[in-house]
Structures are given as structure tokens and as C-alpha cells.
Short mmCIF file of C-alpha atoms and ligand atoms in Angstrom, two decimals:
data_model
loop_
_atom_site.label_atom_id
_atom_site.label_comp_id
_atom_site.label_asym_id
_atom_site.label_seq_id
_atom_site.Cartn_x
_atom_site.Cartn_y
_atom_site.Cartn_z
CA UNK A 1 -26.72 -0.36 -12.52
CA UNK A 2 -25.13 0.58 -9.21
CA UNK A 3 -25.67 4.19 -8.08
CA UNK A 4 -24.40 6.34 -5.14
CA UNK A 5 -26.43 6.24 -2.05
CA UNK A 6 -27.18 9.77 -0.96
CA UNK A 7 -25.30 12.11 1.30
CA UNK A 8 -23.96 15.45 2.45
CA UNK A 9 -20.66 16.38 0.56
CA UNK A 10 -18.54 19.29 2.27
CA UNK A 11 -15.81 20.90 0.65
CA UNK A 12 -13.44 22.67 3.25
CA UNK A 13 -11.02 25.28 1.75
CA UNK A 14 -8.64 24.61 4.79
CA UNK A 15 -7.01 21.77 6.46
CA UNK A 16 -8.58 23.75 9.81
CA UNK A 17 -11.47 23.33 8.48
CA UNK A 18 -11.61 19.86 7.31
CA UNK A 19 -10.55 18.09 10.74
CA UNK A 20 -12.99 20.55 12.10
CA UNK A 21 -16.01 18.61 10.12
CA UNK A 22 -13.96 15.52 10.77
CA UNK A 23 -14.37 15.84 14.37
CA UNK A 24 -17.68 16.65 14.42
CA UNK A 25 -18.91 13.90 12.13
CA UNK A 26 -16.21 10.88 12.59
CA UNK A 27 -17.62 7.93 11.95
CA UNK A 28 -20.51 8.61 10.14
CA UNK A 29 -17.89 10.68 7.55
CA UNK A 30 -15.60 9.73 5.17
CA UNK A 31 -12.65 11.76 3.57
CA UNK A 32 -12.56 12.29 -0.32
CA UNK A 33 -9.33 12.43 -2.04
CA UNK A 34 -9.21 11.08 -5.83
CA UNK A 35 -12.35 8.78 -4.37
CA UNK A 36 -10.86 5.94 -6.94
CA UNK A 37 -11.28 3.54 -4.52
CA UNK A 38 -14.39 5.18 -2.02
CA UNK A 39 -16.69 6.01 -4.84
CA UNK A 40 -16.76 2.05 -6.19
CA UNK A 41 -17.03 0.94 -2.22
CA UNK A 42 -19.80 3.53 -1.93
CA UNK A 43 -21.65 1.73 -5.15
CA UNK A 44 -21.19 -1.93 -3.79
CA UNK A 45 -22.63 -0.28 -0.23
CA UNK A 46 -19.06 -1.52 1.85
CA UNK A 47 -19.11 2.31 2.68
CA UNK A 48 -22.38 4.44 3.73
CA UNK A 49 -21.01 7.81 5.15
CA UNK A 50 -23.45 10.42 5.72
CA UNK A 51 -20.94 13.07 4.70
CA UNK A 52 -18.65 13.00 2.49
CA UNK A 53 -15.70 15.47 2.94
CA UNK A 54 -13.66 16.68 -0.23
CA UNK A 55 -10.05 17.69 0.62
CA UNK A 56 -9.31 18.68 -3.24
CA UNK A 57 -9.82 22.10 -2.19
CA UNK A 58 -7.16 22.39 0.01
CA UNK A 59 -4.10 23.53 -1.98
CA UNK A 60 -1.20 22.49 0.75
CA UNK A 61 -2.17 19.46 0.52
CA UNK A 62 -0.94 19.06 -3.13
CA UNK A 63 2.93 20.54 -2.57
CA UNK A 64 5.94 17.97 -3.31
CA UNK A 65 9.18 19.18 -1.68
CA UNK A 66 12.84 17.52 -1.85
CA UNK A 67 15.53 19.06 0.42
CA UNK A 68 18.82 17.20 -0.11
CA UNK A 69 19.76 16.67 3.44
CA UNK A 70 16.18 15.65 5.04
CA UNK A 71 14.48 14.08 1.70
CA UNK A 72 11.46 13.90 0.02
CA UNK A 73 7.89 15.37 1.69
CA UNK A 74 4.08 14.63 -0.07
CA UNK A 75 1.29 16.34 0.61
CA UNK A 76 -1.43 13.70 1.46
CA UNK A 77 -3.29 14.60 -2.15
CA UNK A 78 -0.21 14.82 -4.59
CA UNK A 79 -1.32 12.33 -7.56
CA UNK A 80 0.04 9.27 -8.27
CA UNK A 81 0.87 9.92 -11.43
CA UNK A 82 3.04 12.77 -9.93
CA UNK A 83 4.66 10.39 -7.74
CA UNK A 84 5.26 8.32 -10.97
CA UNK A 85 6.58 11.35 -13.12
CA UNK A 86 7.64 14.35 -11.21
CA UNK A 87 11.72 14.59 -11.49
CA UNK A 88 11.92 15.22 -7.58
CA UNK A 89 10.56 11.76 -6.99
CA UNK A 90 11.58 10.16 -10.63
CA UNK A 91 15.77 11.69 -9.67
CA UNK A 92 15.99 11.24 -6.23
CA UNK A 93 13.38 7.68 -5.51
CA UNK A 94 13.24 5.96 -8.46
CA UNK A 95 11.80 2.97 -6.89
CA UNK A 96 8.89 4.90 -5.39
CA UNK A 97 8.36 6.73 -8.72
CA UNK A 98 7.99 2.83 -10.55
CA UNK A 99 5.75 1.27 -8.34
CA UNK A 100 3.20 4.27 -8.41
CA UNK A 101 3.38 3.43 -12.28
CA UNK A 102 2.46 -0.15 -11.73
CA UNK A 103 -0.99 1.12 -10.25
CA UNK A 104 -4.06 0.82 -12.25
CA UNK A 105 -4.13 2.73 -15.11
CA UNK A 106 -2.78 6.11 -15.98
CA UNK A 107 -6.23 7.70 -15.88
CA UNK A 108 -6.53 6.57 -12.30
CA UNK A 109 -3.03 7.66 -11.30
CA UNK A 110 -4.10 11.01 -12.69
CA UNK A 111 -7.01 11.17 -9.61
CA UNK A 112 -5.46 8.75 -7.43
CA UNK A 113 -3.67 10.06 -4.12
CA UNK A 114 -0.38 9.22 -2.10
CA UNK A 115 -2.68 9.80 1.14
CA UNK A 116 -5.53 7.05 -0.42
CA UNK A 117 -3.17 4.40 -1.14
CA UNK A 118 -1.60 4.54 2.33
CA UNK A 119 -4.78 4.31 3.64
CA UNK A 120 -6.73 2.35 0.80
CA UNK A 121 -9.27 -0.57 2.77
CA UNK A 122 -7.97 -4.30 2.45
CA UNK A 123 -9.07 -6.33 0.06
CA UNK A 124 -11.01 -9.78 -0.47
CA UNK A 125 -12.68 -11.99 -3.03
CA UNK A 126 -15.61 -12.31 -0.87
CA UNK A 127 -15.89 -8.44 0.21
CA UNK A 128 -15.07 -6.66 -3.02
CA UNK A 129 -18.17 -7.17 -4.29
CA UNK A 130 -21.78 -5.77 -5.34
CA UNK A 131 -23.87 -5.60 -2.12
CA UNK A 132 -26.39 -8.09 -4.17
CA UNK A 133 -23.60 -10.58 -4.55
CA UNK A 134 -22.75 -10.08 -1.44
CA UNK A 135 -26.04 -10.47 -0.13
CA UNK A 136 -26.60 -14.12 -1.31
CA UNK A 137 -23.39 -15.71 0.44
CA UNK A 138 -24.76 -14.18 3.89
CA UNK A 139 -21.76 -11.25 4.09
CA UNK A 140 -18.39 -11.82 5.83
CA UNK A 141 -17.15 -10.50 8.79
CA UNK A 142 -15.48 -7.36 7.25
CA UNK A 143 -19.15 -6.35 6.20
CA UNK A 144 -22.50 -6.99 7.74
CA UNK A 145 -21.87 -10.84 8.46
CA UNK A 146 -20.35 -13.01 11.30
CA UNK A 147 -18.10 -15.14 9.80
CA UNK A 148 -15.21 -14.74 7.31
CA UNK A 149 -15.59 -16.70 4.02
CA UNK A 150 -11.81 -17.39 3.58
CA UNK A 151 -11.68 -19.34 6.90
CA UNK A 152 -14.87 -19.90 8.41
CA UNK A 153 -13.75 -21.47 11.73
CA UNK A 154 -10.99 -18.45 12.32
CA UNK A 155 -11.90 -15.25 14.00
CA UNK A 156 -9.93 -12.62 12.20
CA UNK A 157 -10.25 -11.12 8.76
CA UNK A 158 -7.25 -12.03 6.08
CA UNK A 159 -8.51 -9.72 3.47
CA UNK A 160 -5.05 -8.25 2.41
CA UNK A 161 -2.95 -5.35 2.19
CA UNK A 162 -3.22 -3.89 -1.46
CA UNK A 163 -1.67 -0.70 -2.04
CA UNK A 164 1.08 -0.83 -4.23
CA UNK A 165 3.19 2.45 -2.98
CA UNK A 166 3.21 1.48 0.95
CA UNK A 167 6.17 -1.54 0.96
CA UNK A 168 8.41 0.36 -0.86
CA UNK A 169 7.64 3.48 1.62
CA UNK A 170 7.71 0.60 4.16
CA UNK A 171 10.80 -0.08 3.02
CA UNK A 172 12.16 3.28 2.81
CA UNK A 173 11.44 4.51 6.39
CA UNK A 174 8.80 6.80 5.33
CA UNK A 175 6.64 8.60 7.81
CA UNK A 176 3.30 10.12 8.19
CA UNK A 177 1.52 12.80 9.22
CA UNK A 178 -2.41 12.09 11.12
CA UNK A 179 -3.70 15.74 11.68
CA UNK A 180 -7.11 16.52 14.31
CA UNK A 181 -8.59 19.24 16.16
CA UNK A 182 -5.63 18.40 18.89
CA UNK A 183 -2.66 18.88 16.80
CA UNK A 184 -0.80 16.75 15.01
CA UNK A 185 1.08 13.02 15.07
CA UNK A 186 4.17 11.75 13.03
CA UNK A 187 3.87 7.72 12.93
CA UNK A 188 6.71 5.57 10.91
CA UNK A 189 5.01 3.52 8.31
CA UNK A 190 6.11 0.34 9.79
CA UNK A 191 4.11 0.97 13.23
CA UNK A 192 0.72 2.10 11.75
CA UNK A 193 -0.30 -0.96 10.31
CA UNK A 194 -1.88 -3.86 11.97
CA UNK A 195 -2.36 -7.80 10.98
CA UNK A 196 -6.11 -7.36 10.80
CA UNK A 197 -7.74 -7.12 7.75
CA UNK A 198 -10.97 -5.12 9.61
CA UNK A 199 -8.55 -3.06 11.69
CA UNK A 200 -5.55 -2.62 9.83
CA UNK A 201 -4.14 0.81 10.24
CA UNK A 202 -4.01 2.96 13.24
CA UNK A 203 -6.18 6.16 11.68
CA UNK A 204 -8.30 7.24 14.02
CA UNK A 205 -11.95 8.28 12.98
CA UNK A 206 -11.70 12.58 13.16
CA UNK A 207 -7.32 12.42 11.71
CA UNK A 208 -6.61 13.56 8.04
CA UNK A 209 -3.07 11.91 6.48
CA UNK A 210 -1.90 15.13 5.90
CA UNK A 211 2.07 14.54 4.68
CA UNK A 212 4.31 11.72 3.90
CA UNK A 213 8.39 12.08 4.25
CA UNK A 214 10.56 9.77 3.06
CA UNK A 215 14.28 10.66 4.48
CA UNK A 216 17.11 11.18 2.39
CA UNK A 217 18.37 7.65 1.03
CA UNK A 218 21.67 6.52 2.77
CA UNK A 219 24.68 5.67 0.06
CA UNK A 220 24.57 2.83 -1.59
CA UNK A 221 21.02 2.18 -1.58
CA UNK A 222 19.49 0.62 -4.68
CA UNK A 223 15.69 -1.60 -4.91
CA UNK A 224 13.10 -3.01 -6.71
CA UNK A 225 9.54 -3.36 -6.83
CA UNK A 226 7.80 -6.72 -8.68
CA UNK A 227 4.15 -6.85 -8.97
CA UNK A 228 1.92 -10.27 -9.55
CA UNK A 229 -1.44 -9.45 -11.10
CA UNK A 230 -3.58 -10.91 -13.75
CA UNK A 231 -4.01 -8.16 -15.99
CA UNK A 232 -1.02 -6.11 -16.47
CA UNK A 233 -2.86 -3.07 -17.51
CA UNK A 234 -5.23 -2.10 -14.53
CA UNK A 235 -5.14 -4.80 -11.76
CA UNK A 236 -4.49 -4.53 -7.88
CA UNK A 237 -1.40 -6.79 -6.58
CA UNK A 238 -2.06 -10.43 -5.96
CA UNK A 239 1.51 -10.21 -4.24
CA UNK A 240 3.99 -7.14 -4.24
CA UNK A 241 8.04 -7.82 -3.27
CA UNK A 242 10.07 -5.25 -2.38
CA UNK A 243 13.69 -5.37 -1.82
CA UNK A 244 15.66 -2.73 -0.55
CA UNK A 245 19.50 -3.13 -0.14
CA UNK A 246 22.91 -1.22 1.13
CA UNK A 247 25.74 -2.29 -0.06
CA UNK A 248 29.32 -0.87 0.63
CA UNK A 249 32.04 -0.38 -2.11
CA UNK A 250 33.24 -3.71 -1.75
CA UNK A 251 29.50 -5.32 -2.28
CA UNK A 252 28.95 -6.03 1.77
CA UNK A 253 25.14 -6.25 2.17
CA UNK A 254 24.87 -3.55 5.32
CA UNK A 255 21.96 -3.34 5.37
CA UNK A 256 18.43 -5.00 3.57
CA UNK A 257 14.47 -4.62 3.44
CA UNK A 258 12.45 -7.46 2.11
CA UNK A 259 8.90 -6.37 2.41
CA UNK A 260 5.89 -8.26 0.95
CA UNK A 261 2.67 -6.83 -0.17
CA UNK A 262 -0.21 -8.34 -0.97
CA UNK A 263 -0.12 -11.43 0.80
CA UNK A 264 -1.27 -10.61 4.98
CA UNK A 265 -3.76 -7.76 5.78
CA UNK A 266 -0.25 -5.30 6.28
CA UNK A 267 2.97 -5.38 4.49
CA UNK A 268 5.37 -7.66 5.92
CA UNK A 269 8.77 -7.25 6.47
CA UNK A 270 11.06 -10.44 6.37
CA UNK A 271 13.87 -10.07 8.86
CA UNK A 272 15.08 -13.76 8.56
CA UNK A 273 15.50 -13.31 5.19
CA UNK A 274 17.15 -9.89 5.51
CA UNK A 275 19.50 -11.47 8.31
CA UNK A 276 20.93 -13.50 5.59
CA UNK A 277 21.70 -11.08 3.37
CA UNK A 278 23.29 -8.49 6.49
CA UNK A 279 27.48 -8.66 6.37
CA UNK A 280 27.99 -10.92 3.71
CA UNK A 281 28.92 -10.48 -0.37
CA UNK A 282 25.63 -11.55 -1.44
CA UNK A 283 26.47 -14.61 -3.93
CA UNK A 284 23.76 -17.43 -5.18
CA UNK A 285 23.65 -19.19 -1.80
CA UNK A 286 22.54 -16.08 0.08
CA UNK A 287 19.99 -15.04 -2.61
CA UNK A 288 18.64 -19.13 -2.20
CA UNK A 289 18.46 -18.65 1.11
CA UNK A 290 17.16 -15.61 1.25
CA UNK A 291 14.41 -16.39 -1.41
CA UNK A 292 13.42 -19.57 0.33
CA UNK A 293 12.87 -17.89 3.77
CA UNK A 294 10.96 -15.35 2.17
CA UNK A 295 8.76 -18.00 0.51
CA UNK A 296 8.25 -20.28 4.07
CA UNK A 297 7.35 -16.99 5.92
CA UNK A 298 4.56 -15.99 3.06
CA UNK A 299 1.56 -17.94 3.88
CA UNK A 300 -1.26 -16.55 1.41
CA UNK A 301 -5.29 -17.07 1.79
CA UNK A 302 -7.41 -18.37 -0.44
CA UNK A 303 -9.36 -14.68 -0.98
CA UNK A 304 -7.98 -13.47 -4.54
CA UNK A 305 -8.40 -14.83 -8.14
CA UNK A 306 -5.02 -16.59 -8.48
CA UNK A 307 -4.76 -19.72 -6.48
CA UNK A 308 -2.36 -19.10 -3.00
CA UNK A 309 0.09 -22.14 -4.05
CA UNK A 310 1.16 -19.93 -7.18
CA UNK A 311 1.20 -16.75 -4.93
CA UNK A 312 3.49 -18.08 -2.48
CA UNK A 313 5.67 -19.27 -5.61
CA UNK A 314 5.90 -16.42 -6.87
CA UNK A 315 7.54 -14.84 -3.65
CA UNK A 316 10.39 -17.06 -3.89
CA UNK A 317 10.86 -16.25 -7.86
CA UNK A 318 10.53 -12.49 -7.56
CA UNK A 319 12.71 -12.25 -4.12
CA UNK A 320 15.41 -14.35 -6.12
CA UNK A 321 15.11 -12.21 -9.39
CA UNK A 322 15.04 -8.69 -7.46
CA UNK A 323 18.11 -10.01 -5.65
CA UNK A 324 20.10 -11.25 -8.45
CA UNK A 325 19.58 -8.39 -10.49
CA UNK A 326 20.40 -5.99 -7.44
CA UNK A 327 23.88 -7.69 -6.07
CA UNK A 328 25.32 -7.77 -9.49
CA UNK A 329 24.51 -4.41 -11.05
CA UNK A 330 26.95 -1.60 -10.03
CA UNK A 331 24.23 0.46 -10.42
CA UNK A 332 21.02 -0.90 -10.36
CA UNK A 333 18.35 0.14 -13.40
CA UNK A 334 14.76 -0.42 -13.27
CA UNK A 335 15.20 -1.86 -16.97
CA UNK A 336 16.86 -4.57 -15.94
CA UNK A 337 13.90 -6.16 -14.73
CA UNK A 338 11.52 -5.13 -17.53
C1 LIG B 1 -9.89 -0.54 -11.37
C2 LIG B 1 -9.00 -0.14 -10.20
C3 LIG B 1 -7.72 -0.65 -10.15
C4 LIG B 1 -6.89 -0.32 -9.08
N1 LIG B 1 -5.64 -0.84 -9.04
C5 LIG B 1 -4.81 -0.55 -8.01
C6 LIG B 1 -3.49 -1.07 -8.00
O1 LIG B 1 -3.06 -1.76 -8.90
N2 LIG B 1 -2.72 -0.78 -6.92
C7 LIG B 1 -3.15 0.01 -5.90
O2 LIG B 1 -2.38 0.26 -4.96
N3 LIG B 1 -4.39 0.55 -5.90
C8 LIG B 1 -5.23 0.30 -6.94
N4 LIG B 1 -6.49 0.84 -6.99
C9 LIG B 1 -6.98 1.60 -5.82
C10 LIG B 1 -6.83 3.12 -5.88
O3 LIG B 1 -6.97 3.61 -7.17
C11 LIG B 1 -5.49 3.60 -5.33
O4 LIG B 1 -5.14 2.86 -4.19
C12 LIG B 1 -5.48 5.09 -5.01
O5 LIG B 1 -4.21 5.48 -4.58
C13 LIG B 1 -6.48 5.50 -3.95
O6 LIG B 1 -6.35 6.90 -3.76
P1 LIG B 1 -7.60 7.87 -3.81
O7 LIG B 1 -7.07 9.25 -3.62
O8 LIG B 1 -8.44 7.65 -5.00
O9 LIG B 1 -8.36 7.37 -2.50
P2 LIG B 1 -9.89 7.54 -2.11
O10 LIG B 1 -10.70 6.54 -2.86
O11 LIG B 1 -10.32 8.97 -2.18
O12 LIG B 1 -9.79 7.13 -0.57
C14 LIG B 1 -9.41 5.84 -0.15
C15 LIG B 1 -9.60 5.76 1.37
O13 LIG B 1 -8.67 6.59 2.06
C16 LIG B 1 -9.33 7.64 2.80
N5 LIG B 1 -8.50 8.83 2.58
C17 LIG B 1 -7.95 9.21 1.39
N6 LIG B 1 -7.14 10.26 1.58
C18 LIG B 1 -7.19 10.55 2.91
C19 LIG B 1 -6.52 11.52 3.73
N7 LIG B 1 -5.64 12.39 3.20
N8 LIG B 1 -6.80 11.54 5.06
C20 LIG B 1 -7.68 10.65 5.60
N9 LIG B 1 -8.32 9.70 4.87
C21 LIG B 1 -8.08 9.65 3.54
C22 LIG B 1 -10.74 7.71 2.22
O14 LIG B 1 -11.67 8.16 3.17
C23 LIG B 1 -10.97 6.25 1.83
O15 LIG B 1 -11.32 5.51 2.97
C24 LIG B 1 -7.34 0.56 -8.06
C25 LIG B 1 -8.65 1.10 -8.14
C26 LIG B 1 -9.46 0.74 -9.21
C27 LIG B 1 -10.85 1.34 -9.29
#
């Protein structure tokens, strides 16, 4: 059986407070929030903090607030399964609201954060393990070895990007909040991540996500968010596609996201692909197009349970499906794709 290794757990009452204990502990603490994905890195030792700080305590960090004119705000700890069911999220970002749903399971939504899936570790076949299995390949680089498993004569980590939330917020323009002892920092989304599966966000040992905002979607907007995973019922994304589009009353693409998930160590957005769709009436040579650059610019790893040759498949199938089902709906449903 895998247990806990002991620590210190502190349970601030104050956001003050917490960055207070952050600062004085950094790298030797880790922050709590539903702890869905800490606690089982904690068992398989990929995590040893010597303190482990619980936010749940600090009510402010739960509020959801929608103004109509600047959009959507989440405190770092609001549930997923809030995300997935509360109307001001469900009404105004339905897209957002669906892929929270595709997480896990409901029983992990219910303790699962907004905060920990923004900031939720990368993921490999050869890291997401028990320490004992571990052990007996000689590590990777991610964790207590020298060289990574996936490609042994690179010198980067490719364990990938896994949260299911962060390309549609990607998508979406969505912004954070990183709060310390000095104040705080708003960062867009799409500059906090980094193509390094060891260093892959921009969090900086003593900062707490304290907020997310999404703006106010522009008219027009409609996406979609597909998910590849073996078991529908509880697995983490073995590729996530999300497509984002604008288009005018005449059906001009002005404007379109196409981020993938899943398949480098950040979400990746797919301008030549979205340069294809910009200006035009998207018809079946655009979404070809489109769907093929997105599939040339996806280059998956060898590092999850479904072989990278179906993976990068896959991106050209569910790029092509999103966009067919978004350019001809007049209003797009999520049903549509179910
Ligand atoms: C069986 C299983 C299946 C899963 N499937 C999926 C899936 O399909 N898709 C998916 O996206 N995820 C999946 N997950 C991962 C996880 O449940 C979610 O990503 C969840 O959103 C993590 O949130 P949390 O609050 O539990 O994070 P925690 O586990 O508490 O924290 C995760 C990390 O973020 C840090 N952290 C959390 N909040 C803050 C904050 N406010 N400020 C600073 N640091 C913070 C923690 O220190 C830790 O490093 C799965 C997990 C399990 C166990």
C-alpha cells in the first residue's frame, strides 16, 4: 500500500496569511487545494514538501462573479464541478462549463479546483508512477534521474500538458492572478506557460493563483472542446482540441483559436491553421486545410498509453469535426457533438 510521507500541514484562515507561510517555506512547501492530484504525487513520492499549506479555509477564494460588461472572475478554489454546473458559467461560457465536465469523475470535480488544474504538474508514462516502479527503470529527468525515458538522447522533458480547463481558457483570453508577500501579478494564460515539461509554468515558489477572469465573450463567438482518452469515465486527455471561432452575420471567420492540449508540455495554439480560417466563409476546403495544418504542427511523444500515430490522427479528425459542426450551425450546441 502507498501511504503519505509525513509533514507539517498549515491551515491559514487568510490569503495574508497563506503567502505569508508561502514565503517563508517556498520550496520545501506545497499549496493544498482539492489535493486530487498532490495527494496521489505525494504517495508515488514525485512530491515531498515539508509543509503542506491548506487554502480551503480561505472563503474568498471560493466566490464566482459574472459582470456583463467585464465577464466572468474564479476564485482560485471554486470546484470544478461548479465550473461545470453553476448557471453563471453554464449561461454565459458554455464551453468552459463542458470541458470541466469531461474531467475525471464527478466525485473529483466535487474537490477538484479551477486554481489546480491551471497549475496541475505535466504528465508522463514514465513519471506517473509508484516510486518502486519508478525506481527499477533508474528515474527520468523530471524526477531523481538524468535522462528522459521518452527520448533518451534529448535534453528536455516532453511530459505533457494535461489539464483539461486551460485551452479553452487559453482560448478564451483568460487571465490570472499570482499573489506574494509583494503584491500581486495579472499574467494572460497564453504567456505563463512554457514548452518544458520540468518547467512549464511561470509560478514562482512563495505566489498563490489567487483568481482567474475570463473577459466578456465578443459577438459571435461559439466553440468546442473534444477530448481523446481511453476510458471515458475518469481518464486524463491523451489529446484535447479546442476551437474557438468569430464569425460575422454573413459567416466571415474574424477571428479563430485552435488550441491543442495534451500533446506538448503547454497548450498550443495553431496560428497557421487559424490563418486559414481568418476572412474567409469557412467551406470544406478551409476546414481540410485547416485540419491538416493542425495535424502537421502536432508532433506527439511516445509517453502516454495510446500510441502517438493515433494521437496525431486524431487532431486532424477532431479539428475537422469541431469545425464542421461550428461553421454550419447558426447557433452552435454542445449536443451536436455528443
Ligand atoms: C483519477 C484521476 C483522474 C483525473 N483526470 C483528469 C482529467 O481528466 N483532466 C484533468 O484536467 N485533470 C484530471 N485529474 C487531475 C485533477 O483532478 C484536476 O486537474 C484538478 O483540477 C486538480 O485540482 P486540485 O484542486 O485537486 O489540485 P491539487 O491537487 O490540490 O493541486 C495541484 C497542484 O497545484 C498547486 N495548487 C493548487 N491550487 C493552487 C493555488 N491556488 N495556488 C498555488 N498553487 C496551487 C498544488 O500545490 C499542486 O502542485 C485527475 C486526477 C485523478 C486522481
Amino acid at each position: 500500500m502507498m501511504t503519505l510521507p509525513s509533514f507539517e500541514f498549515l491551515a491559514p484562515q487568510s490569503t495574508k496569511d497563506a503567502v505569508g507561510l508561502m514565503d517563508q517555506y517556498r520550496d520545501r512547501a506545497k499549496i493544498l487545494a482539492g489535493g486530487t492530484d498532490l495527494i496521489p504525487s505525494m504517495k508515488n513520492k514525485l512530491f515531498e514538501p515539508e509543509v503542506v499549506i491548506s487554502i480551503n479555509n480561505i472563503p474568498e477564494l471560493k466566490k464566482i462573479h459574472f459582470d456583463p460588461e467585464s465577464g466572468l472572475t474564479l476564485g482560485g478554489l471554486v470546484s470544478l464541478a461548479d465550473v461545470g454546473h453553476n448557471p453563471l458559467v453554464t449561461e454565459n461560457y458554455p464551453v468552459l462549463a463542458e470541458a470541466a465536465k469531461k474531467i475525471a469523475t464527478p466525485l473529483l470535480q466535487n474537490k477538484g479546483t479551477i486554481g489546480g488544474n491551471i497549475l496541475l504538474d505535466t504528465r508522463c508514462y514514465y513519471y506517473n508512477q509508484s516510486h518502486f516502479w519508478r525506481k527499477a527503470v533508474n528515474n527520468c529527468m523530471k524526477k531523481d534521474g538524468d535522462i528522459c525515458r521518452v527520448a533518451p538522447g534529448g535534453h528536455r522533458c516532453y511530459a505533457i500538458s494535461s489539464c483539461d480547463t486551460v485551452p479553452v481558457l487559453y482560448a478564451m483570453d483568460a487571465v490570472i492572478t499570482l499573489v506574494s508577500v509583494k503584491g500581486e501579478r495579472k499574467i494572460p494564460l497564453r504567456e505563463f506557460y512554457q514548452n518544458d515539461g520540468m518547467a512549464f509554468n511561470k509560478l514562482l515558489p512563495n505566489e498563490i493563483l489567487t483568481q482567474v477572469q475570463i473577459p466578456k465573450l465578443p459577438l459571435g463567438f461559439r466553440g468546442a472542446y473534444m477530448k481523446l482518452r481511453r476510458r471515458q469515465a475518469i481518464d486524463y486527455p491523451m489529446l484535447g482540441v479546442m476551437v474557438g471561432l468569430i464569425l460575422d452575420d454573413n459567416g466571415i471567420c474574424l477571428e479563430a483559436k485552435i488550441i491543442l492540449g495534451a500533446v506538448f508540455p503547454c497548450p498550443w495554439e495553431v496560428t497557421e491553421a487559424q490563418n486559414i480560417l481568418i476572412g474567409k466563409k469557412i467551406s470544406e476546403k478551409e476546414i481540410e486545410e485547416a485540419s491538416e495544418m493542425a495535424y502537421n504542427t502536432a508532433k506527439p511523444m511516445d509517453l502516454t498509453n495510446f500510441r502517438p500515430a493515433y494521437r496525431k490522427r486524431m487532431v486532424k479528425v477532431f479539428t475537422r469535426r469541431i469545425l464542421q459542426n461550428l461553421s454550419q450551425q447558426a447557433v452552435y450546441t454542445e449536443e451536436v457533438l455528443a
